[in-house]
Short mmCIF file of C-alpha atoms and ligand atoms in Angstrom, two decimals:
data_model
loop_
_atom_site.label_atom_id
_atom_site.label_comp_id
_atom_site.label_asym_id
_atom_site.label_seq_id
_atom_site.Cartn_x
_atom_site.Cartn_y
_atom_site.Cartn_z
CA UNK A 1 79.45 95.47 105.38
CA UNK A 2 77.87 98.36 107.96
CA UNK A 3 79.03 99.93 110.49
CA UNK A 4 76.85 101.14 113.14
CA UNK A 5 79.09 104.17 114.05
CA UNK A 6 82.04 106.23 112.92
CA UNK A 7 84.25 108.21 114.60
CA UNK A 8 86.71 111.05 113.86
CA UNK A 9 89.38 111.76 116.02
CA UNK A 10 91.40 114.47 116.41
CA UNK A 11 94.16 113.08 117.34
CA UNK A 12 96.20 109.96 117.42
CA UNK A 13 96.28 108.52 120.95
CA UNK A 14 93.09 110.00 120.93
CA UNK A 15 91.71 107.86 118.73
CA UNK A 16 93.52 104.69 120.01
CA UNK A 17 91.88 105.93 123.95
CA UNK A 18 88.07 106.41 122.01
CA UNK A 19 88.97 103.17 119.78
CA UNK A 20 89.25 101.05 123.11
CA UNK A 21 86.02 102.66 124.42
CA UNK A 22 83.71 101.43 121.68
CA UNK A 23 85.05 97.57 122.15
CA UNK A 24 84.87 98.09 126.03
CA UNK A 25 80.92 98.72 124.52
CA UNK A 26 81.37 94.83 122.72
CA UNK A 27 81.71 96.96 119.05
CA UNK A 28 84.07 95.16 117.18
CA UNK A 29 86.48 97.98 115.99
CA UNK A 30 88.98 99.22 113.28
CA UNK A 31 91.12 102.46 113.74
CA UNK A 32 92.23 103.99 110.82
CA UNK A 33 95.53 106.60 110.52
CA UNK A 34 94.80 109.68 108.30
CA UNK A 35 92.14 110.59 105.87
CA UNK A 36 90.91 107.16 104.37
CA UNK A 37 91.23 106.97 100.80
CA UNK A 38 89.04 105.27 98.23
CA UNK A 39 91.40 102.10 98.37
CA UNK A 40 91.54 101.86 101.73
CA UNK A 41 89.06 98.98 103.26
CA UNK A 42 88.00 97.72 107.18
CA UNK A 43 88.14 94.64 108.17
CA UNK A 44 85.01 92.37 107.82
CA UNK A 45 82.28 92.83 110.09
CA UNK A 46 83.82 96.23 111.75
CA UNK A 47 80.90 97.75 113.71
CA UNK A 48 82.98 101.14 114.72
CA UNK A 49 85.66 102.08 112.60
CA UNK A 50 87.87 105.30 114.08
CA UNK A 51 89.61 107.78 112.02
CA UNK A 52 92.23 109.28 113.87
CA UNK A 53 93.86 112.56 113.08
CA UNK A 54 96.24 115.08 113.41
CA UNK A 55 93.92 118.01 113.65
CA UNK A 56 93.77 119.46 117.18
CA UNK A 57 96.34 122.15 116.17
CA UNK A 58 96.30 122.45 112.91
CA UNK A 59 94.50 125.61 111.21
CA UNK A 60 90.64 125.58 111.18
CA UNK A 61 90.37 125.20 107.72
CA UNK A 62 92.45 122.50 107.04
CA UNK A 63 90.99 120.36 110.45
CA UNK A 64 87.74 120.97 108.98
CA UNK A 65 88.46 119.32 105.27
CA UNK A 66 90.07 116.71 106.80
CA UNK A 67 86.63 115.75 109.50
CA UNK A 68 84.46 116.46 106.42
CA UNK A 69 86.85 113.79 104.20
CA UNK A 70 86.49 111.69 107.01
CA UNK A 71 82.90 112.39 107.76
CA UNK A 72 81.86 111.09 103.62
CA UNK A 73 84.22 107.98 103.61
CA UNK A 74 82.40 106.75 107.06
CA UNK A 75 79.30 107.55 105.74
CA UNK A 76 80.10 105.43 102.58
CA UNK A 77 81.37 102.64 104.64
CA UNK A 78 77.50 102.94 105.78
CA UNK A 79 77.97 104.77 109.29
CA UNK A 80 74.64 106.78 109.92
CA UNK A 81 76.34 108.23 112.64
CA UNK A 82 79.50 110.11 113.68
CA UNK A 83 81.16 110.82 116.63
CA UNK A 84 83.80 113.59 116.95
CA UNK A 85 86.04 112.65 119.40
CA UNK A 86 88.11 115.12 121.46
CA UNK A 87 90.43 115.10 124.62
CA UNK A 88 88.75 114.94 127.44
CA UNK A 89 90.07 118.42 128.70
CA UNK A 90 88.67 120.17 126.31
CA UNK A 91 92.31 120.99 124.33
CA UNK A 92 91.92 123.61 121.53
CA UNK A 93 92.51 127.28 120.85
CA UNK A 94 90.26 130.48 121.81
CA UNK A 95 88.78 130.42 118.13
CA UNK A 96 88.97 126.14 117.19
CA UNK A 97 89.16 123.97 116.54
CA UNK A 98 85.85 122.03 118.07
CA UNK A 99 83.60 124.48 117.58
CA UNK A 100 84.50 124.80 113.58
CA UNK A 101 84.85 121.07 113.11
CA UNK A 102 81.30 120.53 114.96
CA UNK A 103 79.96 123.25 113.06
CA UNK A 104 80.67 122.26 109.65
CA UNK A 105 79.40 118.21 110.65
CA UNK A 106 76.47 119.34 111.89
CA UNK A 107 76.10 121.19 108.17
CA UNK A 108 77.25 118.48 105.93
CA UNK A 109 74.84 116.11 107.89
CA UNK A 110 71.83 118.61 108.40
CA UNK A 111 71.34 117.83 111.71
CA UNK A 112 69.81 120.70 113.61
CA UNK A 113 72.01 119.94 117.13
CA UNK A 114 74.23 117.81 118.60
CA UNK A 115 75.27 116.93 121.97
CA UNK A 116 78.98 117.57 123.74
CA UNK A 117 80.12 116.08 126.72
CA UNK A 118 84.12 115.73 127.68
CA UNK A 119 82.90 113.46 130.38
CA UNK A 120 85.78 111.07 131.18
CA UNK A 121 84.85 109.88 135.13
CA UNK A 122 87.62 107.00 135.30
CA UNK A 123 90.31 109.47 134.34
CA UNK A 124 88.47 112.09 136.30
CA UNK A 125 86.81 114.82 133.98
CA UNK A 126 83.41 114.98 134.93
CA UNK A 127 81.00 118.10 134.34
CA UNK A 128 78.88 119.93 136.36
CA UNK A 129 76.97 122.83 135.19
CA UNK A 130 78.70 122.71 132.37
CA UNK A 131 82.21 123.78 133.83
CA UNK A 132 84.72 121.06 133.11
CA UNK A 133 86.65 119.32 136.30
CA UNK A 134 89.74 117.70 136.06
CA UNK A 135 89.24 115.39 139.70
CA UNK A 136 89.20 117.75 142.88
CA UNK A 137 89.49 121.41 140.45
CA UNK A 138 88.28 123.35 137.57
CA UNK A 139 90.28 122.50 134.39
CA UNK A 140 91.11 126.32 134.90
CA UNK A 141 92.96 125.72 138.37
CA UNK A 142 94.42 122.31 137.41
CA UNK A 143 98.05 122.14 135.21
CA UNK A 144 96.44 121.94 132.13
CA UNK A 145 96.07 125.95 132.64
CA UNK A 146 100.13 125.71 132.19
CA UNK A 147 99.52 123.49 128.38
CA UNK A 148 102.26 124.76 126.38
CA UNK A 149 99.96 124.48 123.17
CA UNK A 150 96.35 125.26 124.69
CA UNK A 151 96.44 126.39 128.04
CA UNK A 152 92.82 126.25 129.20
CA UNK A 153 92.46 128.97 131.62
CA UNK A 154 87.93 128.81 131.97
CA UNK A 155 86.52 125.82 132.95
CA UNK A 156 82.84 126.81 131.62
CA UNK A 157 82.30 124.61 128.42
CA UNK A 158 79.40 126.68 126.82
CA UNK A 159 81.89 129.68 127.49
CA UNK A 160 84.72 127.92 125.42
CA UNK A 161 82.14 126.55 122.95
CA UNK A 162 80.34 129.97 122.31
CA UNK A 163 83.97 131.44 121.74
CA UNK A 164 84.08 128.70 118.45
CA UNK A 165 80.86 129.10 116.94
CA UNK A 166 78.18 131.35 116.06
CA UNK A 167 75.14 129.48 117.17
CA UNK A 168 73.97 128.89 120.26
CA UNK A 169 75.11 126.79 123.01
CA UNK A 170 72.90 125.16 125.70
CA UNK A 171 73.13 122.88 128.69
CA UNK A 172 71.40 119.98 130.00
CA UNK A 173 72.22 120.12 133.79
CA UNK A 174 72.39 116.98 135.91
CA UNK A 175 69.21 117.32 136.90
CA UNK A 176 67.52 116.23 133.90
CA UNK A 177 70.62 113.36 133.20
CA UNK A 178 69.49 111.85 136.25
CA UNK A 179 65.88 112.09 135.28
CA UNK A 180 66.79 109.68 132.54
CA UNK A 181 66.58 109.28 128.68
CA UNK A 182 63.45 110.68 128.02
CA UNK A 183 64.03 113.47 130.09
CA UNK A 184 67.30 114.25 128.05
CA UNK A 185 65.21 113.44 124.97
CA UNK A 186 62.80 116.10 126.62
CA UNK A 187 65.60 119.34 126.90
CA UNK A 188 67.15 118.14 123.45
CA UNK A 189 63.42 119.08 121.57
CA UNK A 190 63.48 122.01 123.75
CA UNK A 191 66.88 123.16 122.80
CA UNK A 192 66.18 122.62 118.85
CA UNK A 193 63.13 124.45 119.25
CA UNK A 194 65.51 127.62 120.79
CA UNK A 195 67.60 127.52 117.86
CA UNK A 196 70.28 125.68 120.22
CA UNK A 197 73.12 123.64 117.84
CA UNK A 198 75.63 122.83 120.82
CA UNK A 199 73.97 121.52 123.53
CA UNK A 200 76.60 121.00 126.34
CA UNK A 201 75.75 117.81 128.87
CA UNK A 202 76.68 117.06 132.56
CA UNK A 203 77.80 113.97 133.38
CA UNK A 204 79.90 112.73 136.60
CA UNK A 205 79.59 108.82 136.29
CA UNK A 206 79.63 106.18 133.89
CA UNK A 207 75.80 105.55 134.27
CA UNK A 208 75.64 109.79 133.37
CA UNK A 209 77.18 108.70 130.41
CA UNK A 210 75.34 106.08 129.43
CA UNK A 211 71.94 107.87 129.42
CA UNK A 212 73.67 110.55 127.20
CA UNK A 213 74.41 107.95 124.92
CA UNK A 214 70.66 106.33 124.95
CA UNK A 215 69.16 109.82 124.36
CA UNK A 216 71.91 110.78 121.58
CA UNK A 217 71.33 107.42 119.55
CA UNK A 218 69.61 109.20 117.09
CA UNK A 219 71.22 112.01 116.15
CA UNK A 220 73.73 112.28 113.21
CA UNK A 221 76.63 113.99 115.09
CA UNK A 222 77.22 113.41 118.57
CA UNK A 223 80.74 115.08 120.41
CA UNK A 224 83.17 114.23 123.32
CA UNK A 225 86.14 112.17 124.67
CA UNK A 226 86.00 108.29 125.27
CA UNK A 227 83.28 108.41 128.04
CA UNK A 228 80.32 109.51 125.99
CA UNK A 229 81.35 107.48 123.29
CA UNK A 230 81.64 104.17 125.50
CA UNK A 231 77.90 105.73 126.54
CA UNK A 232 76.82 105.26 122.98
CA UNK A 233 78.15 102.30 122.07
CA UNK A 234 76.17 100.77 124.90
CA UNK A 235 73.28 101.59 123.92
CA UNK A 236 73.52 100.33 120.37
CA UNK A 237 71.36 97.48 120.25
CA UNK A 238 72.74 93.87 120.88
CA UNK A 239 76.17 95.30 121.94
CA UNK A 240 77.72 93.10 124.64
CA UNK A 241 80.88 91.78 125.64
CA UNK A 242 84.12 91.98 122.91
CA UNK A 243 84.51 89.51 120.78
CA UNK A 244 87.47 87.80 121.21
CA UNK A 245 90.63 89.13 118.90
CA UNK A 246 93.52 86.95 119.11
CA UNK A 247 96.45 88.25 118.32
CA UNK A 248 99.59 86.72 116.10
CA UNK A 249 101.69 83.89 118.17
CA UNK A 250 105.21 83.48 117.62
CA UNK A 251 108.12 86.19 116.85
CA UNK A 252 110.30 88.36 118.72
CA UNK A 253 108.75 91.40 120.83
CA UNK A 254 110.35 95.03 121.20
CA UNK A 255 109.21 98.43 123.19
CA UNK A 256 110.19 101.42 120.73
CA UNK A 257 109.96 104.30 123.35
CA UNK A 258 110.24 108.26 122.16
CA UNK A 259 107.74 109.79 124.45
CA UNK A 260 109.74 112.14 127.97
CA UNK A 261 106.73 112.00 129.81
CA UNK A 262 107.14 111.07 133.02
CA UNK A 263 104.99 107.79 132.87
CA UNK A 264 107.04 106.72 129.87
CA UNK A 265 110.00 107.30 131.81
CA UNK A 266 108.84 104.98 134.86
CA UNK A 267 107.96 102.35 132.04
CA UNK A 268 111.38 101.98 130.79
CA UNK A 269 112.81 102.04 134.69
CA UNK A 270 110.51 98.94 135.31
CA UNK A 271 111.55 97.30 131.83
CA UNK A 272 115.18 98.01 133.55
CA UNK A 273 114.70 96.81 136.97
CA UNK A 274 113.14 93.48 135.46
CA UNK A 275 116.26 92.69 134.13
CA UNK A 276 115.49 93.16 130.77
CA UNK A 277 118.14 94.43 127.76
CA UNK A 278 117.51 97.93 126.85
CA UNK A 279 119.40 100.20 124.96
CA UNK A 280 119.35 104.27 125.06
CA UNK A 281 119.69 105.70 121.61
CA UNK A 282 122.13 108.59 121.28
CA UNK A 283 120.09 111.34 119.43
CA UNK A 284 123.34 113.91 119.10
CA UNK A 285 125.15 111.53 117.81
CA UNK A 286 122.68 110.43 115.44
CA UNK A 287 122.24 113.91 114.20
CA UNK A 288 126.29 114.15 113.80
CA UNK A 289 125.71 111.44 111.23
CA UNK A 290 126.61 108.62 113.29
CA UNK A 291 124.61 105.64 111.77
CA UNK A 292 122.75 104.81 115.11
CA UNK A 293 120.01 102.69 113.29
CA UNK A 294 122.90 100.09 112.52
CA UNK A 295 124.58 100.22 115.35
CA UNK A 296 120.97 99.45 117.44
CA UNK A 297 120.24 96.45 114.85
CA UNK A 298 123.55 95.01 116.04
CA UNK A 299 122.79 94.73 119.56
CA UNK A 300 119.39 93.53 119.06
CA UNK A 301 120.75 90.76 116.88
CA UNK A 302 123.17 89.87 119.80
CA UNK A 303 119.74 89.64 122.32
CA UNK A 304 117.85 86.58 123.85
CA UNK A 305 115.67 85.55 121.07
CA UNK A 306 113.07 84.98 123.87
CA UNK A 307 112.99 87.72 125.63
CA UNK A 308 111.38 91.77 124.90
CA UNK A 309 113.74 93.98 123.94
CA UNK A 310 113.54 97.89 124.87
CA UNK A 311 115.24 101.03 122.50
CA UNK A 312 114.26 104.65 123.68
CA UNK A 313 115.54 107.69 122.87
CA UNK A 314 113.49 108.82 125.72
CA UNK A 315 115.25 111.52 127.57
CA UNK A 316 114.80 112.87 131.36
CA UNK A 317 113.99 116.62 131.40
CA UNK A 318 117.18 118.13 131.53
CA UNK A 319 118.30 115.22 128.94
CA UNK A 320 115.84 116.94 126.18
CA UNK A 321 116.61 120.20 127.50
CA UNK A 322 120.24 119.87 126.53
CA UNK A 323 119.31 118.26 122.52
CA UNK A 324 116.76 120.44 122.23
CA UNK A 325 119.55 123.27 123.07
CA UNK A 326 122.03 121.96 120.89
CA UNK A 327 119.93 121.01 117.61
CA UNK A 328 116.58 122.82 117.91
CA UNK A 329 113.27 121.71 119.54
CA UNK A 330 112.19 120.85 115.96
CA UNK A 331 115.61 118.99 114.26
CA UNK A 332 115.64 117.01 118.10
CA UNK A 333 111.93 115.58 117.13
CA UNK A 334 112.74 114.96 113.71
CA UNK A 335 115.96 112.82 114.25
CA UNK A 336 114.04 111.00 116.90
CA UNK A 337 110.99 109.94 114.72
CA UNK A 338 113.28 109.12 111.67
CA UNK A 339 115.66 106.37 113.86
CA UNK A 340 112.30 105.30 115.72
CA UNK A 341 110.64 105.01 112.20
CA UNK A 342 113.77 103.53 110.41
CA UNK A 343 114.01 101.05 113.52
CA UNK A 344 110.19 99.44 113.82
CA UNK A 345 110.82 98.88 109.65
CA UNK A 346 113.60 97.11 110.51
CA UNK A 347 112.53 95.26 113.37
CA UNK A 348 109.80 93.75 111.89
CA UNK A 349 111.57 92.60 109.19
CA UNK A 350 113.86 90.71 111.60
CA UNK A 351 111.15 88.68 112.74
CA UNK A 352 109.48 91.01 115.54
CA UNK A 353 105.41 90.36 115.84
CA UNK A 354 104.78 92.34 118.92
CA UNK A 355 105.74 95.83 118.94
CA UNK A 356 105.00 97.99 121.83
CA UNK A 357 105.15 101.86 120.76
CA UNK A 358 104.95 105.00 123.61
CA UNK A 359 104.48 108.13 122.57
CA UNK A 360 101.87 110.15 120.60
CA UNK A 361 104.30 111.64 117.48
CA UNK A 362 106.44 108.30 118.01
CA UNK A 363 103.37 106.11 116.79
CA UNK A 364 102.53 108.09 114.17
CA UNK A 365 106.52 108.22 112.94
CA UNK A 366 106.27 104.77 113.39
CA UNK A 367 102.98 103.93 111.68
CA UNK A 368 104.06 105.99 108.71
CA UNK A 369 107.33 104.06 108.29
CA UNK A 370 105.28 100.53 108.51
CA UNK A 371 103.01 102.04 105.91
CA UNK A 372 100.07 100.50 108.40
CA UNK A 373 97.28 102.40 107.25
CA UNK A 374 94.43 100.07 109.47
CA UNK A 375 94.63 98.10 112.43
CA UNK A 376 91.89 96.14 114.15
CA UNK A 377 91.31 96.85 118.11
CA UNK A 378 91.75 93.53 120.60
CA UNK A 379 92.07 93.29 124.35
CA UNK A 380 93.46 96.95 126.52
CA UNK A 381 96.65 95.62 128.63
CA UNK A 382 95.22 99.15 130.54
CA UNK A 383 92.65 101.80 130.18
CA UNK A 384 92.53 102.91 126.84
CA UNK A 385 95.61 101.02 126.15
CA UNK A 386 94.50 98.42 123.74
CA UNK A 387 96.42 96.03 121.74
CA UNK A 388 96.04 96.31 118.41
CA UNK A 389 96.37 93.68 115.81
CA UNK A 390 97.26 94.40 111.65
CA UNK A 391 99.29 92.76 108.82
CA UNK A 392 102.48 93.64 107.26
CA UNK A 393 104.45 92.24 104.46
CA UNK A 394 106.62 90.46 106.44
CA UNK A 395 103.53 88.75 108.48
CA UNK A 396 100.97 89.71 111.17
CA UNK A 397 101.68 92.05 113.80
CA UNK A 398 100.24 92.69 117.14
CA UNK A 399 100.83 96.55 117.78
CA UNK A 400 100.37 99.03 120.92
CA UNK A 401 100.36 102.46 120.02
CA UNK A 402 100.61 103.95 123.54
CA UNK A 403 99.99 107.73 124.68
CA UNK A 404 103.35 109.36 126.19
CA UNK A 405 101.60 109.34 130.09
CA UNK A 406 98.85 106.50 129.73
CA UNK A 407 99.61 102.48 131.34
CA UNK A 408 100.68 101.86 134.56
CA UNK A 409 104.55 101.71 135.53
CA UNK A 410 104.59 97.96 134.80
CA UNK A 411 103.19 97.76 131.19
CA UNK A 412 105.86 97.42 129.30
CA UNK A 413 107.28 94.23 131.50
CA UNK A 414 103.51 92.84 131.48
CA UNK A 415 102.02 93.52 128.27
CA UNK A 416 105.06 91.88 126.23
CA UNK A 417 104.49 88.81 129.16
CA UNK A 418 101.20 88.37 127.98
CA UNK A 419 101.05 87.91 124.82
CA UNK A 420 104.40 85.96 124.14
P1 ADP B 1 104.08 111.99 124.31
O1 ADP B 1 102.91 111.11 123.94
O2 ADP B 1 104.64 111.69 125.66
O3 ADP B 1 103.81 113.46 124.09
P2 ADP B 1 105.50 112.02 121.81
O4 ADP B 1 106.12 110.87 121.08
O5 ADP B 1 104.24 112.58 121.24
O6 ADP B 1 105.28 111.56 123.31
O7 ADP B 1 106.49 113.23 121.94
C1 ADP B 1 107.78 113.12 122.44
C2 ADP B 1 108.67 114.08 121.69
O8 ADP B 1 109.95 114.12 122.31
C3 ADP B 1 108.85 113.66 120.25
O9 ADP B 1 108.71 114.77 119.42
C4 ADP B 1 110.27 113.13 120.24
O10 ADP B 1 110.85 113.29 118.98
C5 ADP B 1 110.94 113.99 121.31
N1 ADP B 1 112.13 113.32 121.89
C6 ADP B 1 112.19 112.08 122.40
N2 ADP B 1 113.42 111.77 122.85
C7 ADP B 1 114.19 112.86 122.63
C8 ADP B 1 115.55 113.16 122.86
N3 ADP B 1 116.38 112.27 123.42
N4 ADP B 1 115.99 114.37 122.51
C9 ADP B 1 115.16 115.25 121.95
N5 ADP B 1 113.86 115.04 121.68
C10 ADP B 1 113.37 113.85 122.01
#
């Protein structure tokens, strides 16, 4: 089997947003949690597979062993090229970790320059002279300048990228996008010849994109967020329309929420307001030693067979506030993964075949406790929301890992409709 592209991400909703972009592109495509090992396999005739990890925080040194362990296992899985995908704001620290993990691709590869572009028009990034816009403002005047991990207070992307490596960053302005492929081809010779290794683009549409991704089909390591990547994997030859993935019939279906952001929050007051059984789990509690996990099971066992069942430990702002005061901000996230974790194991062995997970840390707690190491990518219920399908050893499962803010208010109450 070959793959025509692989893809690191450095993150895990990140790689579920860039996993969805590549079958909007007609790949079909397999998204893989954590550094693949030598036993782990795709599924058969997997054009994009997408590694996603956890290394957007993490020291420099250990985000770059885990993209080059990535980088080698795509590579023998026959990838000739690899796409490093980040969030479409740019997200990492004054010294990494983009630049380093670019740095040391570009290396393993020996590939003398790649492209970047953050480009994300439908959820309104777009670039312009190389300064990053998040719709109507500079990322530096818009709320991600507030990020309580990587506030990004300059908006210039060769700025941010010169700050993370020692080579040379360049741009190809909008100007020569719009002049088309070979145009870009053009300015991507004339950068190499400078001695130019990060060569920042400017997109502000989809069609941008798409030229990006004809002129970058070449080269060994291209960079970005979902748009450049959809770019590229419409210009792969004979790419059309996604192949159909249907996903398992039958079974019970549950939303296992642990993400407070604010479109999470609006999700379960829809799931509410449509009448449907939820139940809040009691995190303090749970960390008194009350056996919560039980207690949940009970009530689910007492629910409509035939209708979607929702457990959050989602908590407003001043809810999480007041746990977070009590037991720490980091005992508060633990509990909450380990009853989230400890439920979806359960769950599924009770019969449930579509699970519906929100939150970024809350998928991968959950992943880890289904020991689901691969999934295959099928229809998006919304943008980069995409359903997922994968096996378990109590029987197939169809599987949304969701972003904390992604999906519109009603996708919990429509996405479970759908597919039951
Ligand atoms: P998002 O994608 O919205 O960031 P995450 O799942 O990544 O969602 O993060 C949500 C965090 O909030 C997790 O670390 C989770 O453990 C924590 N959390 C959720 N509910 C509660 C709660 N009731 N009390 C304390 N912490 C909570």
């Amino acid at each position: 089997m070959t793959l025509r592209i692989g893809c690191i991400a450095d993150d895990f909703t990140g790689g579920t947003d860039v996993a969805a972009a590549f079958r909007r592109a007609g790949l079909r495509t397999a998204l893989v949690f954590g550094v693949p090992d030598a036993d782990t396999s795709l599924p058969a005739d997997c054009d994009a597979a997408v590694i996603a990890l956890k290394s957007r925080s993490t020291p420099a040194d250990e985000a770059v062993a885990e993209s080059l362990a990535a980088q080698k296992w795509l590579w023998s899985k026959g990838a000739a090229q690899v796409y490093f995908k980040y969030c479409s704001t740019f997200d990492s620290t004054p010294d990494g970790n983009i630049g380093p993990v670019t740095d040391a691709l570009l290396d393993a590869a020996g590939a003398p320059l790649t492209l970047a572009c953050p480009a994300s028009p439908p959820n309104g990034r777009t670039v312009y002279q190389g300064h990053l816009f998040v719709h109507d403002q500079l990322l530096s005047d818009s709320p991600l300048r507030h990020h309580p991990l990587n506030p990004m207070t300059d908006s210039s992307l060769p700025r941010l990228l010169a700050a993370q490596t020692p080579h040379r960053v360049g741009l190809v302005p909008l100007t020569t996008v719009r002049a088309g492929v070979d145009a870009v081809r053009e300015a991507l010779v004339a950068h190499e010849r400078d001695g130019v290794r990060h060569v920042v683009a400017d997109a502000l549409t989809d069609e941008d994109l798409a030229v990006l991704g004809a002129a970058a089909l070449e080269l060994p390591v291209v960079t970005g967020a979902a748009g450049l990547a959809e770019g590229l994997g419409h210009a792969y030859p004979a790419s059309g329309p996604a192949v159909a993935e249907p996903l398992p019939t039958g079974g019970r279906s549950a939303v296992l929420a642990g993400s407070c952001s604010a479109r999470t929050l609006e999700q379960i007051a829809e799931f509410y307001a449509a009448g449907l059984p939820s139940l809040h789990l009691d995190v303090l509690a749970a960390a008194a030693g009350r056996d919560i996990v039980t207690e949940a099971l009970a009530w689910y066992d007492t629910q409509d067979a035939d209708r979607p069942v929702l457990v959050y430990a989602s908590a407003s702002p001043d809810e999480l506030a007041a746990v977070q005061r009590q037991l720490g901000v980091a005992e508060a996230a633990a509990q909450v993964e380990e009853l989230l974790g400890a439920l979806a194991a359960r769950l599924v062995e009770r019969g449930v075949r579509r699970l519906l997970v929100a939150g970024g840390e809350t998928s991968g707690a959950v992943t880890t406790a289904l020991d689901i190491r691969t999934v295959l990518v099928a229809d998006e219920a919304d943008p980069g929301v995409p359903w997922t399908r994968t096996t378990t050893p109590h029987g197939d499962l169809a599987l949304m890992l969701k972003s904390g803010n992604f999906g519109a208010p009603d996708l919990f109450v429509r996405a479970l409709k759908e597919t039951s």
